[in-house]
Coordinates of C-alpha atoms in Angstrom, one line a residue:
Chain A
M1 CA 10.3 -25.3 11.8
I2 CA 10.7 -27.3 8.6
S3 CA 7.1 -26.8 7.7
A4 CA 7.5 -23.0 8.3
I5 CA 10.5 -22.9 6.0
L6 CA 8.6 -25.0 3.4
A7 CA 5.7 -22.6 3.7
F8 CA 7.9 -19.6 3.1
A9 CA 9.6 -21.4 0.2
G10 CA 6.3 -22.4 -1.3
A11 CA 4.7 -18.9 -1.0
L12 CA 7.9 -17.3 -2.5
A13 CA 7.9 -19.8 -5.4
L14 CA 4.3 -19.1 -6.2
I15 CA 4.8 -15.3 -6.0
M16 CA 7.8 -15.4 -8.2
M17 CA 5.8 -17.4 -10.7
R18 CA 3.5 -14.4 -10.8
F19 CA 0.6 -15.9 -8.9
P20 CA -1.4 -13.1 -7.2
I21 CA 0.3 -12.5 -3.8
A22 CA -2.9 -12.7 -1.9
I23 CA -3.8 -16.0 -3.5
A24 CA -0.3 -17.5 -3.1
L25 CA -0.3 -16.7 0.6
A26 CA -3.9 -17.8 1.2
G27 CA -3.3 -21.0 -0.8
V28 CA -0.1 -22.0 1.1
G29 CA -1.7 -21.1 4.5
L30 CA -4.9 -23.0 3.7
F31 CA -3.0 -26.1 2.5
G32 CA -0.8 -26.1 5.6
L33 CA -3.8 -25.7 8.0
Y34 CA -5.7 -28.5 6.1
M35 CA -2.7 -30.9 6.4
N36 CA -2.4 -30.2 10.1
M37 CA -6.0 -29.8 11.2
G38 CA -8.3 -31.2 8.5
L39 CA -10.9 -29.5 6.3
V40 CA -13.5 -28.1 8.7
P41 CA -11.2 -26.2 11.1
S42 CA -9.1 -24.8 8.2
R43 CA -12.2 -23.8 6.3
T44 CA -13.6 -22.1 9.5
M45 CA -10.3 -20.2 9.8
L46 CA -10.6 -19.1 6.1
G47 CA -14.1 -17.7 6.9
M48 CA -12.9 -15.9 10.0
A49 CA -9.8 -14.5 8.2
A50 CA -12.0 -13.2 5.3
Q51 CA -14.3 -11.5 7.7
S52 CA -11.6 -9.9 9.9
S53 CA -9.6 -8.7 6.9
T54 CA -12.5 -6.8 5.4
M55 CA -14.7 -5.7 8.2
G56 CA -12.3 -4.4 10.9
Y57 CA -13.3 -0.8 11.7
S58 CA -9.6 0.3 11.9
L59 CA -9.0 -1.0 8.4
S60 CA -11.4 1.7 7.0
V61 CA -8.4 4.0 7.1
L62 CA -6.9 2.2 4.1
P63 CA -9.5 2.8 1.4
L64 CA -10.1 6.4 2.6
F65 CA -6.4 7.3 2.4
V66 CA -6.1 5.6 -1.0
L67 CA -9.1 7.6 -2.2
M68 CA -7.7 10.9 -0.8
G69 CA -4.3 10.4 -2.5
N70 CA -5.9 9.3 -5.9
L71 CA -8.4 12.2 -6.0
V72 CA -5.7 14.8 -5.2
A73 CA -3.3 13.2 -7.7
G74 CA -6.0 13.1 -10.3
A75 CA -6.7 16.8 -9.8
G76 CA -3.1 17.5 -10.9
I77 CA -1.7 18.8 -7.6
S78 CA 1.5 16.9 -8.2
G79 CA 2.3 19.2 -11.1
S80 CA 1.8 22.3 -9.0
L81 CA 4.1 20.8 -6.3
F82 CA 6.9 20.1 -8.7
H83 CA 6.5 23.5 -10.4
S84 CA 6.8 25.3 -7.1
A85 CA 9.8 23.2 -5.9
Q86 CA 11.4 23.6 -9.3
L87 CA 11.2 27.4 -9.1
F88 CA 12.8 27.4 -5.6
L89 CA 15.6 25.0 -6.5
S90 CA 16.3 25.5 -10.2
R91 CA 19.3 27.8 -9.7
R92 CA 21.2 25.0 -8.0
K93 CA 23.1 22.4 -10.0
G94 CA 20.8 19.3 -10.1
G95 CA 17.9 21.6 -8.9
L96 CA 15.3 19.8 -10.9
A97 CA 16.2 16.4 -9.5
M98 CA 16.2 18.0 -6.0
A99 CA 12.8 19.5 -6.8
S100 CA 11.4 16.1 -7.7
I101 CA 12.6 14.8 -4.2
V102 CA 11.0 17.8 -2.4
A103 CA 7.8 17.5 -4.4
S104 CA 7.6 13.8 -3.8
G105 CA 8.0 14.4 0.0
A106 CA 5.2 17.0 -0.2
F107 CA 3.0 14.7 -2.2
G108 CA 3.7 11.9 0.3
A109 CA 2.0 14.2 2.8
I110 CA -1.3 13.6 1.1
C111 CA -0.7 10.2 -0.5
G112 CA 0.1 7.1 1.5
S113 CA 1.5 5.0 -1.3
S114 CA 5.0 4.8 -2.6
V115 CA 4.0 3.4 -5.9
A116 CA 1.4 6.0 -6.4
T117 CA 3.8 8.8 -5.5
A118 CA 6.5 7.5 -7.9
A119 CA 4.0 7.0 -10.7
T120 CA 2.5 10.4 -10.3
M121 CA 5.8 12.3 -9.9
S122 CA 7.3 10.4 -12.9
R123 CA 4.6 11.9 -15.2
V124 CA 5.2 15.5 -14.0
A125 CA 9.0 15.6 -13.2
L126 CA 10.6 13.4 -15.8
P127 CA 9.5 15.3 -19.0
P128 CA 10.9 18.7 -17.8
M129 CA 14.2 17.0 -16.7
R130 CA 14.5 15.4 -20.1
K131 CA 13.7 18.7 -21.7
F132 CA 16.5 20.4 -19.9
G133 CA 19.0 17.6 -20.8
Y134 CA 19.2 15.8 -17.5
A135 CA 20.6 12.3 -17.8
D136 CA 18.0 9.5 -17.4
R137 CA 20.1 7.8 -14.7
L138 CA 19.8 10.8 -12.4
S139 CA 16.3 11.9 -13.2
A140 CA 14.6 8.5 -13.1
A141 CA 16.6 7.4 -10.0
S142 CA 15.7 10.6 -8.1
V143 CA 12.0 10.2 -8.9
A144 CA 12.1 6.5 -7.9
A145 CA 13.9 7.4 -4.6
G146 CA 11.6 10.3 -4.0
G147 CA 8.6 8.0 -4.4
T148 CA 9.6 6.0 -1.4
L149 CA 8.9 9.0 0.8
G150 CA 5.2 8.4 0.2
I151 CA 5.1 5.5 2.7
L152 CA 7.2 7.3 5.4
I153 CA 5.8 10.8 5.4
P154 CA 2.3 10.5 6.9
P155 CA -0.3 9.4 6.1
S156 CA 1.1 6.0 5.1
V157 CA -0.8 2.9 4.0
I158 CA 2.0 0.5 5.1
M159 CA 2.0 2.2 8.6
V160 CA -1.7 1.5 8.9
V161 CA -1.1 -2.1 8.1
Y162 CA 1.7 -2.3 10.7
A163 CA -0.5 -0.6 13.2
V164 CA -3.4 -3.0 12.6
T165 CA -1.1 -6.0 12.7
T166 CA 0.7 -5.1 15.9
Q167 CA -2.1 -3.1 17.6
S168 CA 0.1 0.0 17.7
H169 CA -1.1 3.6 17.8
I170 CA -1.6 4.9 14.2
G171 CA -1.2 8.5 15.2
M172 CA 2.1 7.8 17.0
L173 CA 3.4 5.9 14.0
F174 CA 2.5 8.8 11.7
A175 CA 4.3 11.3 14.0
A176 CA 7.3 9.0 14.2
G177 CA 7.6 8.9 10.4
L178 CA 7.9 12.6 9.9
V179 CA 11.5 13.2 11.1
P180 CA 13.0 10.1 9.3
G181 CA 11.1 11.3 6.2
L182 CA 12.7 14.8 6.4
I183 CA 16.1 13.1 7.0
G184 CA 15.4 11.1 3.8
I185 CA 14.7 14.3 1.8
V186 CA 18.0 15.8 3.0
L187 CA 20.0 12.7 2.3
Y188 CA 18.5 12.2 -1.2
I189 CA 19.5 15.8 -2.0
V190 CA 23.0 15.0 -0.7
A191 CA 23.0 12.0 -3.1
I192 CA 22.0 14.3 -6.0
K193 CA 24.7 16.8 -5.1
W194 CA 27.3 14.0 -5.0
V195 CA 26.2 12.6 -8.4
V196 CA 26.3 16.1 -9.9
W197 CA 29.7 16.8 -8.4
R198 CA 31.0 13.5 -9.8
R199 CA 29.4 13.9 -13.3
P200 CA 28.4 17.5 -13.9
E201 CA 27.1 16.6 -17.4
T202 CA 24.2 14.7 -15.9
A203 CA 22.4 17.9 -14.8
P204 CA 22.8 21.0 -17.0
Q205 CA 22.3 24.4 -15.4
V206 CA 18.7 25.7 -15.6
E207 CA 17.9 29.4 -15.7
A208 CA 16.7 30.7 -12.3
V209 CA 13.6 32.9 -11.7
G210 CA 13.0 35.8 -9.3
W211 CA 11.7 35.5 -5.7
R212 CA 8.4 37.0 -6.6
E213 CA 7.6 34.2 -9.1
R214 CA 8.9 31.6 -6.6
F215 CA 6.6 32.7 -3.8
G216 CA 3.7 33.3 -6.3
S217 CA 3.9 29.5 -7.2
L218 CA 3.1 28.6 -3.5
S219 CA -0.5 29.8 -4.0
A220 CA -1.2 26.7 -6.2
I221 CA -0.3 24.2 -3.5
W222 CA -2.6 25.4 -0.7
P223 CA -4.8 22.2 -1.0
V224 CA -1.8 20.1 0.1
I225 CA -1.2 22.3 3.1
L226 CA -4.9 22.4 4.0
L227 CA -5.4 18.6 3.6
F228 CA -2.2 17.7 5.5
G229 CA -3.1 20.3 8.2
L230 CA -6.6 19.0 8.5
V231 CA -5.7 15.3 8.6
M232 CA -2.5 15.3 10.6
G233 CA -3.6 18.3 12.7
G234 CA -6.8 16.6 13.6
I235 CA -5.0 13.4 14.7
Y236 CA -2.3 15.2 16.6
T237 CA -4.6 17.5 18.5
G238 CA -6.8 14.6 19.4
Q239 CA -9.8 16.0 17.5
F240 CA -10.1 13.0 15.2
T241 CA -9.1 9.3 15.3
A242 CA -7.1 8.1 12.3
T243 CA -10.3 6.7 10.6
E244 CA -12.1 10.0 11.1
A245 CA -9.2 12.0 9.8
A246 CA -9.0 9.7 6.7
G247 CA -12.7 10.3 6.1
I248 CA -12.4 14.0 6.4
G249 CA -9.3 13.9 4.2
A250 CA -11.1 11.9 1.5
F251 CA -14.1 14.1 1.6
G252 CA -11.9 17.2 1.4
A253 CA -10.1 15.7 -1.5
L254 CA -13.4 15.1 -3.3
I255 CA -14.5 18.7 -2.8
F256 CA -11.1 19.9 -4.0
A257 CA -11.3 17.5 -7.1
I258 CA -14.8 18.9 -7.9
F259 CA -13.9 22.6 -7.5
S260 CA -10.5 22.3 -9.2
R261 CA -12.4 21.8 -12.5
K262 CA -9.6 19.7 -13.7
L263 CA -11.7 16.5 -13.5
T264 CA -15.0 15.7 -14.9
F265 CA -17.6 13.9 -12.8
K266 CA -17.0 10.8 -14.9
Q267 CA -13.3 11.0 -14.2
I268 CA -13.9 11.4 -10.5
W269 CA -16.2 8.4 -10.5
V270 CA -13.5 6.3 -12.3
I271 CA -11.0 7.4 -9.6
I272 CA -13.5 6.3 -6.9
I273 CA -13.9 2.8 -8.5
D274 CA -10.2 2.4 -9.0
S275 CA -9.5 3.4 -5.4
G276 CA -12.1 0.7 -4.4
L277 CA -10.3 -1.9 -6.5
V278 CA -6.9 -1.0 -5.2
S279 CA -8.2 -1.1 -1.6
A280 CA -9.8 -4.5 -2.2
S281 CA -6.5 -5.8 -3.5
L282 CA -4.9 -4.7 -0.3
F283 CA -7.6 -6.3 1.7
A284 CA -7.1 -9.5 -0.3
I285 CA -3.4 -9.4 0.7
L286 CA -4.4 -8.9 4.3
F287 CA -6.7 -11.9 4.0
G288 CA -4.0 -14.1 2.4
A289 CA -1.4 -13.0 4.9
S290 CA -3.6 -13.8 7.8
M291 CA -4.2 -17.3 6.6
F292 CA -0.4 -17.7 6.0
V293 CA 0.4 -16.4 9.5
E294 CA -2.3 -18.6 11.1
F295 CA -0.4 -21.6 9.7
L296 CA 3.0 -20.2 10.8
N297 CA 1.6 -19.7 14.3
L298 CA 0.6 -23.4 14.2
T299 CA 4.1 -24.5 13.4
G300 CA 5.4 -22.7 16.5
V301 CA 8.0 -20.8 14.5
H302 CA 8.1 -18.0 17.1
S303 CA 9.4 -20.2 19.9
Y304 CA 11.9 -21.8 17.5
L305 CA 13.1 -18.3 16.5
E306 CA 13.4 -17.1 20.1
T307 CA 15.3 -20.3 21.1
F308 CA 17.6 -19.8 18.0
I309 CA 18.3 -16.2 19.0
N310 CA 19.1 -17.1 22.6
D311 CA 21.3 -20.0 21.6
S312 CA 23.1 -18.0 18.9
G313 CA 24.4 -15.5 21.5
L314 CA 23.4 -12.6 19.2
S315 CA 23.2 -9.3 21.1
P316 CA 20.0 -7.2 20.7
T317 CA 21.8 -4.9 18.3
G318 CA 22.9 -8.0 16.3
V319 CA 19.3 -9.1 16.1
I320 CA 18.2 -5.7 14.8
I321 CA 21.0 -5.6 12.2
S322 CA 20.0 -9.2 11.1
I323 CA 16.4 -8.1 10.8
I324 CA 17.3 -5.1 8.7
V325 CA 19.4 -7.3 6.4
I326 CA 16.5 -9.8 6.1
Y327 CA 14.2 -6.9 5.2
I328 CA 16.5 -5.5 2.6
I329 CA 17.0 -8.9 1.0
L330 CA 13.3 -9.8 1.1
G331 CA 12.5 -6.3 -0.2
C332 CA 14.5 -7.1 -3.4
V333 CA 12.0 -9.9 -4.3
L334 CA 8.8 -9.1 -2.4
E335 CA 6.2 -6.4 -2.4
S336 CA 6.4 -4.3 0.8
I337 CA 3.0 -4.7 2.3
S338 CA 3.0 -8.5 1.9
M339 CA 6.6 -8.6 3.1
M340 CA 5.5 -6.8 6.3
L341 CA 2.4 -8.9 6.8
I342 CA 4.2 -12.2 6.7
T343 CA 7.3 -11.2 8.7
V344 CA 6.0 -8.7 11.4
P345 CA 3.8 -11.3 13.2
I346 CA 6.9 -13.5 13.6
L347 CA 9.6 -10.8 14.3
F348 CA 7.5 -8.4 16.4
P349 CA 7.3 -10.5 19.5
V350 CA 11.0 -11.2 19.4
V351 CA 11.9 -7.5 19.1
I352 CA 9.5 -6.5 21.8
A353 CA 10.9 -9.2 24.1
L354 CA 14.3 -7.7 23.6
G355 CA 12.9 -4.4 25.0
Y356 CA 12.6 -2.3 21.8
D357 CA 9.8 0.2 21.2
P358 CA 7.0 -1.0 18.8
I359 CA 6.7 2.4 17.2
W360 CA 10.5 2.7 16.6
F361 CA 10.5 -0.9 15.2
G362 CA 7.6 0.0 12.9
I363 CA 9.6 3.0 11.4
L364 CA 12.7 0.8 11.1
V365 CA 10.6 -1.8 9.1
V366 CA 9.1 0.9 6.9
V367 CA 12.5 2.4 6.1
A368 CA 13.9 -1.1 5.4
S369 CA 10.9 -1.7 3.1
E370 CA 11.6 1.6 1.4
I371 CA 15.1 0.4 0.4
G372 CA 13.5 -2.7 -1.1
L373 CA 11.3 -0.5 -3.3
I374 CA 14.3 0.9 -5.1
T375 CA 16.7 -2.1 -4.9
P376 CA 17.1 -4.3 -8.0
P377 CA 16.0 -6.8 -9.3
I378 CA 12.4 -5.9 -8.3
G379 CA 12.7 -2.4 -7.0
I380 CA 9.0 -1.8 -7.7
N381 CA 9.4 2.0 -8.1
L382 CA 12.0 1.5 -10.8
F383 CA 9.6 -0.6 -12.8
V384 CA 6.7 1.8 -12.2
I385 CA 8.7 4.7 -13.6
R386 CA 10.0 2.6 -16.5
S387 CA 6.4 1.6 -17.4
S388 CA 5.3 5.3 -17.5
V389 CA 8.3 6.6 -19.4
P390 CA 9.2 5.3 -22.9
N391 CA 12.8 4.5 -23.9
L392 CA 14.1 4.5 -20.4
K393 CA 16.9 1.9 -20.0
M394 CA 16.6 -0.4 -17.0
G395 CA 20.5 -0.5 -16.8
D396 CA 20.6 3.3 -16.5
M397 CA 18.1 3.2 -13.7
F398 CA 20.0 0.4 -11.8
R399 CA 23.2 2.4 -12.0
G400 CA 21.6 5.6 -11.1
I401 CA 19.8 4.3 -8.0
V402 CA 23.1 3.2 -6.3
P403 CA 23.8 6.5 -4.5
F404 CA 20.2 6.7 -3.3
V405 CA 20.3 3.2 -1.9
A406 CA 23.6 4.1 -0.2
V407 CA 22.1 7.1 1.6
D408 CA 19.1 5.0 2.6
I409 CA 21.4 2.6 4.3
V410 CA 23.0 5.5 6.1
R411 CA 19.6 6.7 7.1
I412 CA 18.5 3.3 8.5
A413 CA 21.8 3.2 10.5
I414 CA 21.0 6.7 11.9
I415 CA 17.5 5.5 12.9
A416 CA 18.9 2.3 14.5
I417 CA 21.6 4.1 16.4
F418 CA 19.6 7.2 17.5
P419 CA 16.0 6.0 18.3
G420 CA 15.4 9.4 19.9
L421 CA 15.1 10.9 16.4
V422 CA 12.1 8.7 15.7
M423 CA 10.5 8.8 19.2
W424 CA 10.9 12.6 19.8
L425 CA 7.8 13.8 18.0
P426 CA 5.4 11.0 19.0
Q427 CA 6.5 11.5 22.7
L428 CA 6.0 15.2 22.3
L429 CA 2.5 14.9 20.8
F430 CA 1.0 11.9 22.6
Chain B
M1 CA -19.8 -9.7 -19.5
R2 CA -19.6 -5.9 -19.7
I3 CA -22.9 -5.5 -17.9
V4 CA -21.6 -7.7 -15.0
E5 CA -18.4 -5.6 -14.8
W6 CA -20.5 -2.4 -14.9
I7 CA -22.7 -3.5 -12.1
L8 CA -19.8 -4.7 -10.0
S9 CA -18.0 -1.4 -10.6
L10 CA -21.1 0.5 -9.6
W11 CA -21.3 -1.6 -6.4
V12 CA -17.7 -0.9 -5.5
G13 CA -17.9 2.8 -6.2
V14 CA -21.2 3.3 -4.3
S15 CA -19.8 1.3 -1.3
L16 CA -16.7 3.4 -1.1
T17 CA -18.7 6.6 -1.5
I18 CA -21.0 5.5 1.4
L19 CA -18.0 4.6 3.5
M20 CA -16.5 8.1 3.0
L21 CA -19.8 9.9 3.6
V22 CA -20.6 7.9 6.7
V23 CA -17.3 8.7 8.3
F24 CA -17.5 12.3 7.3
I25 CA -21.1 12.8 8.5
D26 CA -20.3 10.9 11.7
V27 CA -17.4 13.3 12.5
F28 CA -19.4 16.4 11.5
M29 CA -22.4 15.4 13.6
R30 CA -20.2 14.6 16.6
N31 CA -18.2 17.8 16.5
V32 CA -21.0 20.3 15.5
F33 CA -24.2 18.8 17.1
D34 CA -22.5 16.6 19.7
S35 CA -24.5 13.7 18.3
P36 CA -22.7 11.0 16.4
L37 CA -24.4 9.2 13.5
S38 CA -26.4 6.3 14.8
A39 CA -24.8 2.9 13.9
G40 CA -22.0 4.8 12.1
T41 CA -19.4 2.2 13.0
E42 CA -21.6 -0.7 11.8
I43 CA -22.4 1.0 8.5
T44 CA -18.7 1.7 8.1
E45 CA -17.9 -2.0 8.6
L46 CA -20.7 -3.1 6.3
S47 CA -19.8 -0.7 3.5
M48 CA -16.2 -1.8 3.7
A49 CA -17.1 -5.5 3.4
A50 CA -19.5 -4.7 0.5
M51 CA -16.7 -2.8 -1.3
A52 CA -14.1 -5.6 -0.8
F53 CA -16.4 -8.5 -1.6
G54 CA -17.9 -6.6 -4.6
A55 CA -14.5 -6.0 -5.9
F56 CA -13.2 -9.6 -5.6
P57 CA -15.2 -11.0 -8.6
L58 CA -14.0 -8.0 -10.7
L59 CA -10.4 -8.6 -9.7
A60 CA -10.8 -12.3 -10.4
L61 CA -12.3 -11.7 -13.8
R62 CA -9.7 -9.1 -14.8
S63 CA -6.8 -11.1 -13.1
G64 CA -6.4 -7.8 -11.3
H65 CA -4.8 -8.9 -8.0
I66 CA -1.4 -7.5 -7.1
S67 CA 1.4 -9.8 -8.4
V68 CA 5.1 -9.5 -8.9
E69 CA 6.7 -9.6 -12.4
L70 CA 10.1 -11.1 -11.4
I71 CA 10.6 -13.8 -14.0
P72 CA 10.1 -12.6 -17.6
F73 CA 7.7 -14.9 -19.5
K74 CA 7.2 -14.7 -23.3
P75 CA 4.0 -12.5 -23.6
G76 CA 1.1 -14.7 -24.7
G77 CA 3.3 -17.8 -24.5
W78 CA 2.1 -21.1 -23.0
V79 CA 4.1 -20.7 -19.8
E80 CA 2.4 -17.4 -19.0
R81 CA -1.0 -18.8 -19.9
F82 CA -0.6 -21.8 -17.6
V83 CA 0.6 -19.6 -14.7
Q84 CA -2.2 -17.1 -15.2
A85 CA -4.8 -19.9 -15.4
G86 CA -3.2 -21.6 -12.4
G87 CA -3.6 -18.5 -10.3
S88 CA -7.2 -18.2 -11.4
I89 CA -8.0 -21.8 -10.6
L90 CA -6.4 -21.4 -7.1
T91 CA -8.5 -18.3 -6.6
A92 CA -11.6 -20.3 -7.6
V93 CA -10.7 -23.1 -5.1
I94 CA -10.1 -20.6 -2.2
F95 CA -13.3 -18.6 -2.8
G96 CA -15.3 -21.8 -3.3
L97 CA -14.3 -22.9 0.2
L98 CA -15.0 -19.4 1.4
A99 CA -18.5 -19.6 -0.1
W100 CA -19.1 -22.9 1.6
Q101 CA -18.0 -21.5 5.0
A102 CA -20.1 -18.4 4.5
W103 CA -23.1 -20.7 3.9
V104 CA -22.3 -22.5 7.2
F105 CA -21.9 -19.2 9.1
S106 CA -25.1 -17.8 7.5
G107 CA -27.2 -20.9 8.7
R108 CA -25.7 -20.6 12.1
A109 CA -26.4 -16.9 12.4
A110 CA -30.0 -17.4 11.2
R111 CA -30.6 -20.1 13.7
S112 CA -29.1 -18.2 16.6
G113 CA -30.6 -14.8 15.7
E114 CA -27.3 -13.1 16.0
E115 CA -27.7 -9.4 15.1
F116 CA -25.8 -6.2 14.8
S117 CA -26.2 -4.4 18.1
Q118 CA -27.3 -1.0 16.6
L119 CA -28.7 -1.8 13.2
G120 CA -30.6 -4.8 14.3
L121 CA -29.6 -6.6 11.1
N122 CA -29.2 -10.3 11.3
W123 CA -25.6 -11.4 10.6
S124 CA -26.9 -14.0 8.1
F125 CA -27.4 -11.0 5.8
V126 CA -23.6 -10.3 5.8
Y127 CA -22.8 -14.0 5.3
D128 CA -25.2 -14.3 2.4
M129 CA -23.6 -11.3 0.8
I130 CA -20.2 -12.9 1.3
L131 CA -21.6 -16.2 -0.1
A132 CA -23.0 -14.5 -3.2
C133 CA -19.9 -12.5 -3.9
S134 CA -17.6 -15.5 -3.3
V135 CA -19.7 -17.6 -5.8
A136 CA -19.4 -14.7 -8.3
T137 CA -15.6 -14.7 -7.6
V138 CA -15.4 -18.4 -8.4
I139 CA -17.3 -17.8 -11.6
G140 CA -15.1 -14.8 -12.5
A141 CA -11.9 -16.7 -11.8
L142 CA -13.0 -19.7 -13.9
V143 CA -14.0 -17.4 -16.8
A144 CA -10.5 -15.8 -16.5
A145 CA -8.8 -19.2 -16.6
V146 CA -10.8 -20.3 -19.7
L147 CA -10.1 -16.9 -21.4
E148 CA -6.4 -17.4 -20.9
F149 CA -6.5 -20.4 -23.2
T150 CA -9.0 -19.2 -25.7
R151 CA -8.0 -15.7 -26.6
K152 CA -5.3 -15.2 -29.2
A153 CA -3.3 -12.5 -27.6
P154 CA -4.0 -12.4 -23.9
E155 CA -4.4 -9.0 -22.4
H156 CA -2.3 -8.1 -19.4
R157 CA -4.5 -6.2 -17.1
D158 CA -3.2 -7.3 -13.8
T159 CA -1.8 -4.9 -11.3
Q160 CA 1.7 -6.2 -11.7
V161 CA 4.5 -4.6 -9.7

C-alpha cells in the first residue's frame, strides 16, 4: 500500500512540475516495476503496453472522433450554432449566455472533447457577449461550463477511454450520457437565470428578432443534425459499431469541410495533422497510464482498498459519495483522461463488487470529471478560455464559475440518487 | 530540422487519412456490396500504430505532450528550462528502453515467423517500425533538451492545459 501511495505522490509531483503527463506516469510505473521485478520483465511490460495502447482496434474510435470534431469546428459550424441559438434565446434576459450553453451542447454532439468545445465556443460566443455589454464573469463562465458538455453529450473521447479500460459497451455509454447532458443544459440555464436575477447588470437586454429569421437560421446547422444522426443513429440502430460510426463521421466531416468552402485544402491538411498529433498525445497518456496501473496492480492496492472499505463500515452509498469527492478533488489538479485512467482500474472492481452498474458508474465518473474541468485552481476550461480571450481576469472567471459548479454538484447528486435517469435510454436502445 | 518535421507531419497525416478511408470503405463495402474490405481490421491497427509512433518523435521534438501548468514558473527562467529538459530526458530514457524491447520483439518475431493472419505480413515489420520511431523519439527528445539550454528565449509550444 505504501508503494502505491508513493507512486501516486511521485506521479502527481512530476505532473505538477509540468512534466508531460504520459511521461510522468510511464516513468513512475516503469521505475516501480523495475524495483520490484528487475529490468527485463519491466522492459517487456513497457513494450507490451506501447503495443496495446496504440494498436487496439477499439482505440481507432479516438483519432476518428477527434478528426471529425476538428474538421467540423474548422469549417465554422460553431458560429452557425451560436447564431441560431442566439436568435432563439436573445429575447430572454441572459439569452446570449444561454445561447452559448445550448450551442455548446449542440457542438458536443459532434465533438467529443471538452477543451475543444470550450476553445471553439469561446471564439464565437464571447465577442458578441462583450459587444452587448455582458459581464466577463458571466460570459466566460457560461462558455467554460458549456464546454464541459462536450464530454458528456455523445460522442465523447473520455467515454471511449472508459469503455476501453473497463470493457464496457461504447454505444450504451453514449446513450447513457444523453439525458445527464440535457439535464446539464437545463441546470446551466437555471444558473444563468439565477446570476441575472441577482445581478441584472451582468446581462443587458438584447433586441429580439422575428420567428421567420429564427427558423431561417436553422438551415445553417443541418451538418450537425446530419452527422449526429448518422453517427449516433448508426450506433443505436445497430447498423455500425462505434469504430465504424466514427469512420463514417470523420469522412462525412471531411466531405462537409471540403464543400463548405470555408477551408482551403491546405487548412484541411493542417487539421488532419493536428488531429493526428492530438490523438497520439492521448495514446501516449494511455501508454503511460497502463504502465502506471501495471505497477499499481503489482502492489495489490485493490485488495487493500477492498479490505479498507469493508473494515471502515462504509455503506455502498458512502463509498460512492467518497469516490465522487475524490474525483472532484483530483479534478482540481489533474487532467480528466489521465485522472480516469489511473483511478478507474482501481475503483471499478470495488464499485462493481458493490453491485453498481458499470455504465452508470462511467457516467458518474464523467460528470465528476466535468466538475474538475471548471473547478479552480486548474479548471482546464477556464484556462483555455482565458488563453483565447485577451484581458480576461482569472479572478472574474473564478467568481463567475461558482453557480455553475453548484448546479453541477446538484446534477451529480441527481444522477447518484436516480440511476434510472442514466440507464433509461441505454436499456431502451440495447 | 524542418525537413524532418515535414516528413513526420506527412507520415502522421497520411496514416490518419488511411485510417479514416479504410474504416469508411470497409463499412461502405459491407453495407452496399455485402463484402467487407479484406484485412480491414489489420490495416486499421497498422495505420493507427503508424500514426502514433510517427507522431511521438514530433511531440518529443516540440515538447508537445499534454502537460499541466499548475505551478507558475518564470518564462524562460532556469527552473522552467530544467523542468522542460528533465521531461525530455525522461522521455528519451523511456523510448530508449522501448526501442531496445522493440528490437528484442522484432528478432523473436523474425525467428518464429509470426505473421498477421490476413495481410501475411511478418510482425517483425511492425516492431522494426516501432524501433525506428522510438530511436527517432529519443533523438527528438535529446535535441529538445539541448535546445532548452541553448536558445535565448525558449518557445512554449507544448500542449499545456
